[in-house]
Coordinates of C-alpha atoms in Angstrom, one line a residue:
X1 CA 0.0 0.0 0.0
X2 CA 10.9 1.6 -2.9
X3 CA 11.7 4.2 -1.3
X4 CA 10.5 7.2 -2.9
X5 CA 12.1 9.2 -5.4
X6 CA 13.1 12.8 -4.7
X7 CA 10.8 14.7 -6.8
X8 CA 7.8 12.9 -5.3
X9 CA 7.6 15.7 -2.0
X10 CA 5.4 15.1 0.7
X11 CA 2.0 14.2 1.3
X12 CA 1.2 17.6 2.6
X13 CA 2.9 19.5 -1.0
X14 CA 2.2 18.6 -4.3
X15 CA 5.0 16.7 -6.2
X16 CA 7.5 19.5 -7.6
X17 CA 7.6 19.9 -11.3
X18 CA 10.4 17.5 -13.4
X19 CA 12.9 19.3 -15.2
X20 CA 12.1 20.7 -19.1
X21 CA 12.0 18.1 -21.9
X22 CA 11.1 17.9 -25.2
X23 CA 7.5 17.6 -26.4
X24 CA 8.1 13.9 -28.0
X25 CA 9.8 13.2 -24.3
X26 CA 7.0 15.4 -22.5
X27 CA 4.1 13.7 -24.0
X28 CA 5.3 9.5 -23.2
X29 CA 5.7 10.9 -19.4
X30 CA 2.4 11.8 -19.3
X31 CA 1.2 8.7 -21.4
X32 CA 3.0 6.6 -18.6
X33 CA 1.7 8.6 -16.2
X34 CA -2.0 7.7 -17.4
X35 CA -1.4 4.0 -17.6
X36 CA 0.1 3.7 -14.2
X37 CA -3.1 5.9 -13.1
X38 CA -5.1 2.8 -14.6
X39 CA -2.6 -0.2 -14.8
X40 CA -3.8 -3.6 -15.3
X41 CA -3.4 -4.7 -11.7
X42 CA -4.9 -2.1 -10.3
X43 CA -7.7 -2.6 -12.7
X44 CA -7.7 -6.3 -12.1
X45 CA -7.6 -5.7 -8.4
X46 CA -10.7 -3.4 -8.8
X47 CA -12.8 -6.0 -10.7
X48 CA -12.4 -8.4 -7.8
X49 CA -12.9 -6.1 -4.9
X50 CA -16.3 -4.9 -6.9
X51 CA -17.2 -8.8 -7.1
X52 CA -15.9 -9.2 -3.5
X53 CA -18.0 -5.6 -2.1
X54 CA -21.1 -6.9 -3.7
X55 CA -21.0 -9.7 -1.6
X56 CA -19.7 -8.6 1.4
X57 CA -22.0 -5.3 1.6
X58 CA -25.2 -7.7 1.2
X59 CA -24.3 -9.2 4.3
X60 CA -23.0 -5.7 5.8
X61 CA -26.7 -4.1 5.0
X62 CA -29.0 -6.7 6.2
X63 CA -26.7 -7.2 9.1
X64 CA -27.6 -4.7 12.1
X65 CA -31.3 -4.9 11.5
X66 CA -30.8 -8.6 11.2
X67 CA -29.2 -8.8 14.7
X68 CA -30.8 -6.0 16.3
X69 CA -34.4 -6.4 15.1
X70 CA -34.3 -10.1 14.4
X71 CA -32.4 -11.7 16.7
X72 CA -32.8 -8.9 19.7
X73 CA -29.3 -7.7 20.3
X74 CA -28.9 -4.7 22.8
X75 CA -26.7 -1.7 21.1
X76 CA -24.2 -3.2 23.5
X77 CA -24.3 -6.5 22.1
X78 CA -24.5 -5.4 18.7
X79 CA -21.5 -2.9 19.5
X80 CA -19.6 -6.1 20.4
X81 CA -20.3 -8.0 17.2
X82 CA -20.0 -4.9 15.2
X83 CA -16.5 -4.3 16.4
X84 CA -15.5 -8.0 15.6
X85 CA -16.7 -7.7 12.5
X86 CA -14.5 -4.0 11.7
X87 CA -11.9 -4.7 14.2
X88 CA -10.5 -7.9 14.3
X89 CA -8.3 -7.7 11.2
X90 CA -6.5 -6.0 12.7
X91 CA -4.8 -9.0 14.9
X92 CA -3.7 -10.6 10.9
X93 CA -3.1 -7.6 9.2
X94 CA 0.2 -7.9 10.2
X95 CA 0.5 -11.5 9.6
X96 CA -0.6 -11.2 6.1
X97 CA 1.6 -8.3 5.5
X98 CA 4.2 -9.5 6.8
X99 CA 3.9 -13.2 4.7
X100 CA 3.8 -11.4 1.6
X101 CA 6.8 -9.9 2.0
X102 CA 8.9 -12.2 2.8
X103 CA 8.2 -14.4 0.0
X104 CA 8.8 -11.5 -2.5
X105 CA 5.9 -12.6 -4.9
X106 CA 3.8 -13.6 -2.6
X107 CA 1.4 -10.5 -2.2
X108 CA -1.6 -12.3 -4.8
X109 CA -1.7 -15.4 -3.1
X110 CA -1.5 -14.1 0.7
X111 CA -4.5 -11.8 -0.7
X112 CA -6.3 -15.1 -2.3
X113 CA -6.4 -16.9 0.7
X114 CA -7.8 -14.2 2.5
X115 CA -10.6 -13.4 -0.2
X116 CA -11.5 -17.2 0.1
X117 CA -11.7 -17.6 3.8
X118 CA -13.9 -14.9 3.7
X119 CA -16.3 -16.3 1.4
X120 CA -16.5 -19.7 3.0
X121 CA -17.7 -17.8 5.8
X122 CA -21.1 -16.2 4.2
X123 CA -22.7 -19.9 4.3
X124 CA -22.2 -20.3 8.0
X125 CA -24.7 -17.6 9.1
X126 CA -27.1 -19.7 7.9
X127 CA -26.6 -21.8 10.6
X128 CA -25.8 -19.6 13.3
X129 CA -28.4 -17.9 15.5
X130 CA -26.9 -17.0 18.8
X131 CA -24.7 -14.6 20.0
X132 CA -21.1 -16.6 19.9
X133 CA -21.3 -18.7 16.7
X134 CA -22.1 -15.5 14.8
X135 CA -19.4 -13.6 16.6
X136 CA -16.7 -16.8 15.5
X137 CA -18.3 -16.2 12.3
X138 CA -17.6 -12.8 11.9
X139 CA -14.1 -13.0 13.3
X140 CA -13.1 -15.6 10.9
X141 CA -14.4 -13.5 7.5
X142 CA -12.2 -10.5 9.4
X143 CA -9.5 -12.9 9.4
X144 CA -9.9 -13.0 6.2
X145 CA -10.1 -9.4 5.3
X146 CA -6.9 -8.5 7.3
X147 CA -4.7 -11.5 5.6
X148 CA -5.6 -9.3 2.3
X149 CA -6.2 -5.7 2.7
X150 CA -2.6 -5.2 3.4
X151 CA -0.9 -7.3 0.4
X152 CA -3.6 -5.8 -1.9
X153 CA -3.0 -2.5 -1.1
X154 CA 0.8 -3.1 -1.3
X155 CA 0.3 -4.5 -5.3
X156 CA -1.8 -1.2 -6.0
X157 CA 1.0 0.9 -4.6
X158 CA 4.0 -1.1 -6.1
X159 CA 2.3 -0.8 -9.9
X160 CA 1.9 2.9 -9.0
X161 CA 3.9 6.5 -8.7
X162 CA 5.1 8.4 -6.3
X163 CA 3.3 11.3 -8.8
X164 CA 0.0 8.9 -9.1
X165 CA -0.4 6.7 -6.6
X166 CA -3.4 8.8 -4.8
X167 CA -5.1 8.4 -8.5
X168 CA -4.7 4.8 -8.3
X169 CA -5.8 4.1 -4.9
X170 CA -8.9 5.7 -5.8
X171 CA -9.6 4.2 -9.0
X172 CA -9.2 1.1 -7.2
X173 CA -12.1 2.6 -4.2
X174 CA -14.2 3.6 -6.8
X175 CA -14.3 -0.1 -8.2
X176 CA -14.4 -1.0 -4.9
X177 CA -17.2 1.4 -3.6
X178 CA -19.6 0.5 -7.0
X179 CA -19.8 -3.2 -5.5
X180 CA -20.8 -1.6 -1.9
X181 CA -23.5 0.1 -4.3
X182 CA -24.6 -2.9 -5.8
X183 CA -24.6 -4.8 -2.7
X184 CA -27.1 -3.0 -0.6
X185 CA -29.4 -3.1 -3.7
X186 CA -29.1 -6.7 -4.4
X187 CA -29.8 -7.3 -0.6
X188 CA -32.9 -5.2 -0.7
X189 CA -34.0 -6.9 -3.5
X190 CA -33.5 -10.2 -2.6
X191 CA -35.6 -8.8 1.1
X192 CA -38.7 -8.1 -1.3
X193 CA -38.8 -11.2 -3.4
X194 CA -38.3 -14.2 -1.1
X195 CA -39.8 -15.1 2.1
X196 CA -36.6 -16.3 3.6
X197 CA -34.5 -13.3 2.7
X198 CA -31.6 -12.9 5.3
X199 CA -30.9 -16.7 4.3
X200 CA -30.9 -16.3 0.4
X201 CA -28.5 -12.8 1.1
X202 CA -26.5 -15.1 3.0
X203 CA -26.7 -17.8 0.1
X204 CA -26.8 -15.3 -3.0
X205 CA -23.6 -13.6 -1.5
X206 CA -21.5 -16.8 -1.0
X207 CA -21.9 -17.1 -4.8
X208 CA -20.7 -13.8 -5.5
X209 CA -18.1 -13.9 -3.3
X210 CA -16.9 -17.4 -4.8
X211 CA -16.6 -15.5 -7.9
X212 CA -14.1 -12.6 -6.9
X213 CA -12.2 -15.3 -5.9
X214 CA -12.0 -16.6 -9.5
X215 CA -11.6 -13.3 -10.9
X216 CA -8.4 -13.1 -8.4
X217 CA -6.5 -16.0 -9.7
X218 CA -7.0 -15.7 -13.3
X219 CA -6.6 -12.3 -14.1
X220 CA -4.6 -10.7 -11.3
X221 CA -0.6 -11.0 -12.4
X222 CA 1.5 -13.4 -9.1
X223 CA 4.7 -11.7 -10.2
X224 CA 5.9 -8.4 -10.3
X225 CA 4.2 -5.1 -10.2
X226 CA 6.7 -2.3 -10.9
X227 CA 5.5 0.1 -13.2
X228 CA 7.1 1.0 -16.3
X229 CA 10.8 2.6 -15.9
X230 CA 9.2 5.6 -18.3
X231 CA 6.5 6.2 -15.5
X232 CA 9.0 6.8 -12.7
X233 CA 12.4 8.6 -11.8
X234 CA 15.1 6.3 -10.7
X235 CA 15.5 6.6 -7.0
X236 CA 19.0 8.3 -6.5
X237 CA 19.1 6.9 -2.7
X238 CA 20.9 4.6 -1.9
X239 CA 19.5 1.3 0.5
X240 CA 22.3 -0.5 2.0
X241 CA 19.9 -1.7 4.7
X242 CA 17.2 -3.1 2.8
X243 CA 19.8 -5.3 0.9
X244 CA 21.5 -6.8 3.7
X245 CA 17.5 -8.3 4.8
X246 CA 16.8 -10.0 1.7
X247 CA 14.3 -11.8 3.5
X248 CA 12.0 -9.0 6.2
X249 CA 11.4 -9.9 9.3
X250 CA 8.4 -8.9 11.9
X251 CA 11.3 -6.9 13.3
X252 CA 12.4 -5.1 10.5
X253 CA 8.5 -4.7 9.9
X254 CA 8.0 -2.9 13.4
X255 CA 11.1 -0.5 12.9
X256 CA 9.4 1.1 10.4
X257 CA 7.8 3.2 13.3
X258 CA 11.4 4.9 13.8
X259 CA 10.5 6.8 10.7
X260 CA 8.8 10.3 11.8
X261 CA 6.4 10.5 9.0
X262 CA 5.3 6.9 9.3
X263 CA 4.7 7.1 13.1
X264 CA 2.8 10.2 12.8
X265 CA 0.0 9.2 10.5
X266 CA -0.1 5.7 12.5
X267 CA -0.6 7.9 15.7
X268 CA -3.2 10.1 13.5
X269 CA -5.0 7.1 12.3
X270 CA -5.3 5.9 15.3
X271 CA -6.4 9.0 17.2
X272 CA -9.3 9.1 14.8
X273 CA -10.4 6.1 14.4
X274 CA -11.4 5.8 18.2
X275 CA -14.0 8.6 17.3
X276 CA -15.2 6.8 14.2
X277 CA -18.3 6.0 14.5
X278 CA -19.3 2.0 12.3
X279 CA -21.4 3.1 9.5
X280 CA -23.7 0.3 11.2
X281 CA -24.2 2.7 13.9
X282 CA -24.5 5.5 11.4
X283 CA -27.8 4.2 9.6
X284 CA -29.1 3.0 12.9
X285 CA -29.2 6.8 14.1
X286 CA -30.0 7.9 10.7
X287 CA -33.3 5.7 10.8
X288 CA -34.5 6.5 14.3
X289 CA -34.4 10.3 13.4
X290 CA -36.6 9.5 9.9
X291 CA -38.3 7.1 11.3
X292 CA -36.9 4.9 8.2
X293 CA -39.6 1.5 7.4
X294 CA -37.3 -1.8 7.9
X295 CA -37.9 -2.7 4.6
X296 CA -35.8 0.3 3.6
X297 CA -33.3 -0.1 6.0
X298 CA -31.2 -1.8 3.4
X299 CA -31.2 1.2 1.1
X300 CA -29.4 3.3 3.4
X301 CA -25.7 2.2 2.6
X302 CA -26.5 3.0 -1.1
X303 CA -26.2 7.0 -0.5
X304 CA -22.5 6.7 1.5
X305 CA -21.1 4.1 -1.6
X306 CA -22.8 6.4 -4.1
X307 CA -21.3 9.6 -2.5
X308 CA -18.0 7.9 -2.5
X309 CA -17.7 6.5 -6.2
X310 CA -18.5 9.7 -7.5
X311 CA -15.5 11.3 -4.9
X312 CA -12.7 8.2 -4.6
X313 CA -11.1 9.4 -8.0
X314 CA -11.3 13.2 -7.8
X315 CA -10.5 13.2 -4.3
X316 CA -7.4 11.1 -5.1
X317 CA -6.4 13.3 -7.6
X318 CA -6.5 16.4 -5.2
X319 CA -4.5 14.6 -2.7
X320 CA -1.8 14.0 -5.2
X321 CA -1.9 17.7 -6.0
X322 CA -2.9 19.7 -3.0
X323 CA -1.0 17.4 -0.3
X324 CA -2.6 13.8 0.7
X325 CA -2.4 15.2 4.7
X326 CA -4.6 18.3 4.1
X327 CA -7.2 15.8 2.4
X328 CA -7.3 13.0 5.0
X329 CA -7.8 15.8 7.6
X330 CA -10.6 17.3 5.2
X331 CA -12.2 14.0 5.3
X332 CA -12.7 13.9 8.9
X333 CA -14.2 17.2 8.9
X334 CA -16.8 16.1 6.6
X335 CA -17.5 13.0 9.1
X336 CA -17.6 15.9 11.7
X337 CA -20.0 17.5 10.3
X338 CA -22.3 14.2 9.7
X339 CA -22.2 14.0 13.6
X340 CA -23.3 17.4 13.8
X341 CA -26.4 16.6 10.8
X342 CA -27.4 13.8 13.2
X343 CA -27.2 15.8 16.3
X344 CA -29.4 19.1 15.1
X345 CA -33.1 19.7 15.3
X346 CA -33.4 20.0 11.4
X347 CA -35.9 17.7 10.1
X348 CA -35.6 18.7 6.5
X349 CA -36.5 16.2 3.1
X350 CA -32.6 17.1 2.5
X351 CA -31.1 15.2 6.0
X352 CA -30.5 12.3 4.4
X353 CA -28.8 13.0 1.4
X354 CA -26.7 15.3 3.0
X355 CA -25.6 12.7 6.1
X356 CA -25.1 10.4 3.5
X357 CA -23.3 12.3 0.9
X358 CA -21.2 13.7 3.7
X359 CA -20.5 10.2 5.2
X360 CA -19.3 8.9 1.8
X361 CA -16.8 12.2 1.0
X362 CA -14.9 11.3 4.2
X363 CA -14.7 7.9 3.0
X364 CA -13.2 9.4 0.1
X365 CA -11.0 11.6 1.1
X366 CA -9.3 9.2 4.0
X367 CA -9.6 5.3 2.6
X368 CA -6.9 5.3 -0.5
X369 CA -5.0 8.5 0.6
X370 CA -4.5 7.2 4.1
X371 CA -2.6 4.4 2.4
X372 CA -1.0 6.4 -0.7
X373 CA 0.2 8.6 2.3
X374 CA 1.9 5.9 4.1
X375 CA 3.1 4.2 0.9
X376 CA 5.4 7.3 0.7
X377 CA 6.9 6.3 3.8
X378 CA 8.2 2.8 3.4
X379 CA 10.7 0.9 1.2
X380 CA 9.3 -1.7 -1.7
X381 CA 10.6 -4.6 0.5
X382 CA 8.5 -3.8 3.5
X383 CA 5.8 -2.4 1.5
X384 CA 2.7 -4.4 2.8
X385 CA 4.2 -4.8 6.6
X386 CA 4.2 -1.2 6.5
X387 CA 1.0 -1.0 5.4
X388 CA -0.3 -3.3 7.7
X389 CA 1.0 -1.3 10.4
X390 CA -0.9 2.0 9.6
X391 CA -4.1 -0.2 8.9
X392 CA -3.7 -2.3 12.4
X393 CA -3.6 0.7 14.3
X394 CA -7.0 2.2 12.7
X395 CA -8.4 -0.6 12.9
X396 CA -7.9 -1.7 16.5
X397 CA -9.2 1.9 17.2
X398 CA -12.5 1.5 15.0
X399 CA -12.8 -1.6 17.2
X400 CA -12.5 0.6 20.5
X401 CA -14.7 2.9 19.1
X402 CA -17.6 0.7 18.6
X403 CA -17.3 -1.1 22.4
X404 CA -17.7 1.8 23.4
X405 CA -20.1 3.4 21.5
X406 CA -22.6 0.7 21.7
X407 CA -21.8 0.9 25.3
X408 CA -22.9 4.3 25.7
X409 CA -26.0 4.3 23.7
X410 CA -26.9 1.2 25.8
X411 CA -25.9 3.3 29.2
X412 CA -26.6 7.2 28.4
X413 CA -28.8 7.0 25.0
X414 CA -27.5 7.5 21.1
X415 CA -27.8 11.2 21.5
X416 CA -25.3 11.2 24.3
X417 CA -23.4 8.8 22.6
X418 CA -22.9 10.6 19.2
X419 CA -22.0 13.7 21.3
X420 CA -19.2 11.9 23.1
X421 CA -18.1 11.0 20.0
X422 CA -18.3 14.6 18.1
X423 CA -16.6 15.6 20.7
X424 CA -13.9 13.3 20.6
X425 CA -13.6 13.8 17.0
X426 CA -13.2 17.0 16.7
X427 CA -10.2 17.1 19.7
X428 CA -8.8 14.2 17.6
X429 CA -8.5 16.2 14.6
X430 CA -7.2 19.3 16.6
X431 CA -4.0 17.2 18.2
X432 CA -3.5 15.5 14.3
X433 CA -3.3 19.0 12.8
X434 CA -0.1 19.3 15.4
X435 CA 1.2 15.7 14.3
X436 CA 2.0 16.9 10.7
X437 CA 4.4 14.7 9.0
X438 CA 7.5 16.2 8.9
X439 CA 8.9 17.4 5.4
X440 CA 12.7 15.2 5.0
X441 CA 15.3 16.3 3.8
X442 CA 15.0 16.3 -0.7
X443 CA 18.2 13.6 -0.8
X444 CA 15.8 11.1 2.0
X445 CA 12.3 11.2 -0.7
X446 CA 9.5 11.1 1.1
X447 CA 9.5 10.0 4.7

C-alpha cells in the first residue's frame, strides 16, 4: 500500500515539477503517467474487490437490522459483534503483510487466501443464531479481510507512482465502492422477493463472493508489479539496509515506526479512528431520526457508496496535488459534520442525502489516501508490513470505538453517545493538525 524518489515531495505538497523536456519526451511521461493511473493490476484488483463488495455489503446491510431487530441484540451487544466484525483484522493484518513480504511474490496469493476464507464464511450464518457462533463467524471472515487488505493495497501501490499513486488508490475505491452500491441493492432486492430473505442474502452472497475469488486467480498478475521505468524517476538513494534483509522480518517490519512520517500518520490514524463511528451505527441513528420503514433499511448504505464512487477518484487526484495530509484531515471534517447533521433539530426532506453524501466524501477523502500517504513512507521490500502497520492501528481503534459506543448508547442514549463522539472527534482532529508529517530532507524522498 521503494523508497520514494526525490521529486515525489510530501504528502502535505504537491509533487515538484520534473525538469524541461522535449515535447516527444513530455508527452510519453504523461502517457505513462496515465497508464500507471489505470494499470492492469490495479484494474484487475478493482474488478475483484467490486465482485468481493457486492457480496460482502449484502451481508454488511441486512446485518444490524438482522441482529438488532431479528435476533434482539442490545446496542451493546451489537457494538460487540459490530466491532469483531470492523476490528478484528486487525490482529492478521500484520500476519498477512508480513507473509507477503517475505516471499517477495507472494502479495496475490496471501491476498487469495484471505478473499477465500472470507467467502466460505457467508454460508455459515445460515446456521448460526446466537450470539457466539455469529461472533466466531464474523471473526473468521475478518480474518480473512486483514490477511488481504494489506498485500492488496501493497500490489496497487507497487504498480503505481510516487506522482500517481493517490489516482490509483482511488480508482481502485471507486471499483471497490460501485460493488458496496450494488450490494445493498441486491440485498434489498433479494428482502422483497423471497420469504426467507436474510438466508438467500446469505446464500446469493456466498456465490458472488466465490466468484471474486476466480476473478483473483485468473486475471490478477502473481509476479511483479513495478510500473514502467518511463513512468518513474530512478531513486538516487541509496538502500544498503534493505539489501542486507533479503528476506523481512516482523522486526524489520516494526522498525518502520522509527520513521517520523510513518509514526505520525499511525498515531493520526489511530487517534481518529477511536471517534469513528461504524457506518452500522450511522444508519441505525440515521433511521430512528426518519423514522426509516425496515424494509428500507437496506437502502441506506447505497447513499454513502454512491457519494464515495463519485468522490474516490477526484479526491485522489487532489491529494496527489494539494497534499494527501490536508485531504485525509478534510475528510474527517466532513465525518464531523455528519455528527453534527445527526445531532441538530433539522428535520428537512434534504437530512438524508446530505448525512449520507457527507458520510461517503470522508470515506473518500481518508480510505486510499490514508494508504498512498503511508506508501510514501516505506521501502518496496517492507511495502505491505508497513502498510499493515498503519491499517492495524485504525483498525484496532475503530474496534474501540464501537465497544464503546454501543456501550454508551446502551448506558446514556444514542444522542449522548454521538456527542461523546463529536466531541472526541473534533479534539482528535485538533492534536492530528499538530502531528504533521515532517517534510525530509530532498536527498531522503519522502518519509
Amino acid at each position: 500500500m521503494y523508497v520514494a524518489d526525490s521529486r515525489a515531495g510530501t504528502p502535505d505538497s504537491p509533487a515538484p515539477e520534473s525538469a524541461p523536456a522535449s515535447a516527444e519526451g513530455a508527452a510519453r511521461p504523461r502517457a505513462g503517467r496515465r497508464r500507471a493511473a489505470v494499470a492492469p493490476t490495479v484494474l484487475a484488483l478493482g474488478t475483484v474487490s467490486l465482485i468481493t463488495d457486492v457480496s460482502s455489503e449484502m451481508v454488511t446491510a441486512v446485518l444490524p437490522l438482522y441482529l438488532v431487530t431479528g435476533l434482539g441484540l442490545s446496542p451493546l451487544g451489537f457494538g460487540l459483534l459490530d466491532g469483531i466484525y470492523n476490528g478484528f483484522s486487525a490482529l492478521v493484518r500484520l500476519a498477512g503483510g508480513h507473509l507477503a513480504d517475505r516471499g517477495g511474490g507472494r502479495h496475490k496469493w496471501v491476498a487469495g487466501a484471505g478473499y477465500a476464507l472470507s467467502a466460505a464464511c457467508k454460508p455459515l450464518l445460515l446456521l448460526a443464531h446466537t450470539l457466539t457462533p455469529i461472533g466466531l463467524i464474523l471473526a473468521a471472515d475478518r480474518t480473512g479481510k486483514g490477511l488481504r487488505t494489506a498485500p492488496r493495497d501493497a500490489l496497487i501501490s507497487l504498480s503505481s507512482t510516487s506522482q500517481t499513486r493517490g489516482r490509483a488508490f482511488g480508482v481502485h475505491r471507486a471499483m471497490d465502492t460501485a460493488g458496496a452500491l450494488f450490494g445493498p441493492l441486491v440485498a434489498f432486492l433479494i428482502l422483497r422477493a423471497t420469504v426467507d430473505g436474510y438466508d438467500a442474502v446469505f446464500t446469493v452472497s456466498f456465490c458472488v463472493a466465490v466468484a471474486g475469488v476466480l476473478v483473483l486467480v485468473l486475471f490478477v498478475p502473481g509476479g511483479s508489479t513495478r510500473p514502467p521505468a518511463t513512468t518513474d524517476t530512478p531513486c538516487p538513494t541509496p538502500r544498503p539496509t534493505l539489501r542486507a534483509t533479503p528476506r523481512p522480518t516482523l522486526r524489520a517490519a516494526l522498525a518502520l515506526l522509527r520513521r517520523p512520517a510513518l509514526r505520525r500518520l499511525t498515531v493520526c490514524a489511530l487517534l481518529l479512528g477511536l471517534a469513528t463511528v461504524s457506518d452500522s451505527f450511522v444508519y441505525l441513528l440515521l433511521q430512528r431520526r426518519l423514522g426509516v420503514p425496515d424494509r428500507w433499511f437496506a437502502l441506506l448504505p447505497l447513499g454513502t457508496a454512491a457519494a464515495f464512487l463519485l468522490l474516490a477518484v477526484p479526491l485522489g487526484r487532489l491529494a496527489d496535488r494539494a497534499g494527501r495530509w490536508r485531504v485525509f484531515l478534510a475528510g474527517h471534517g466532513a465525518l464531523l459534520l455528519t455528527y453534527g447533521l445527526l445531532l441538530s433539530s433539522w428535520h428537512g426532506t434534504a437530512l438524508p442525502y446530505a448525512v449520507l453524501v457527507l458520510h461517503g466524501g470522508f470515506y473518500a477523502a481518508t480510505d486510499g489516501v490514508l494508504m498512498a500517504a503511508a506508501s510514501d513512507s516505506v521501502p518496496e521490500e517492507l511495502r505491505s508490513s508497513g502498510l499493515a502497520l498503519v491499517q492495524t492501528g485504525q483498525a484496532l481503534a475503530r474496534f474501540v470505538c464501537s465497544v464503546g459506543f454501543g456501550a454508551a448508547w446502551t448506558a446514556w442514549g444514542d444522542r449522548t453517545a454521538l456527542t461523546a463522539s463529536a466531541v472526541a472527534l473534533a479534539v482528535c482532529a485538533l492534536f492530528s493538525l499538530g502531528l504533521r508529517p515532517p517534510r525530509p530532507p530532498r536527498s531522503e524522498g519522502l518519509a
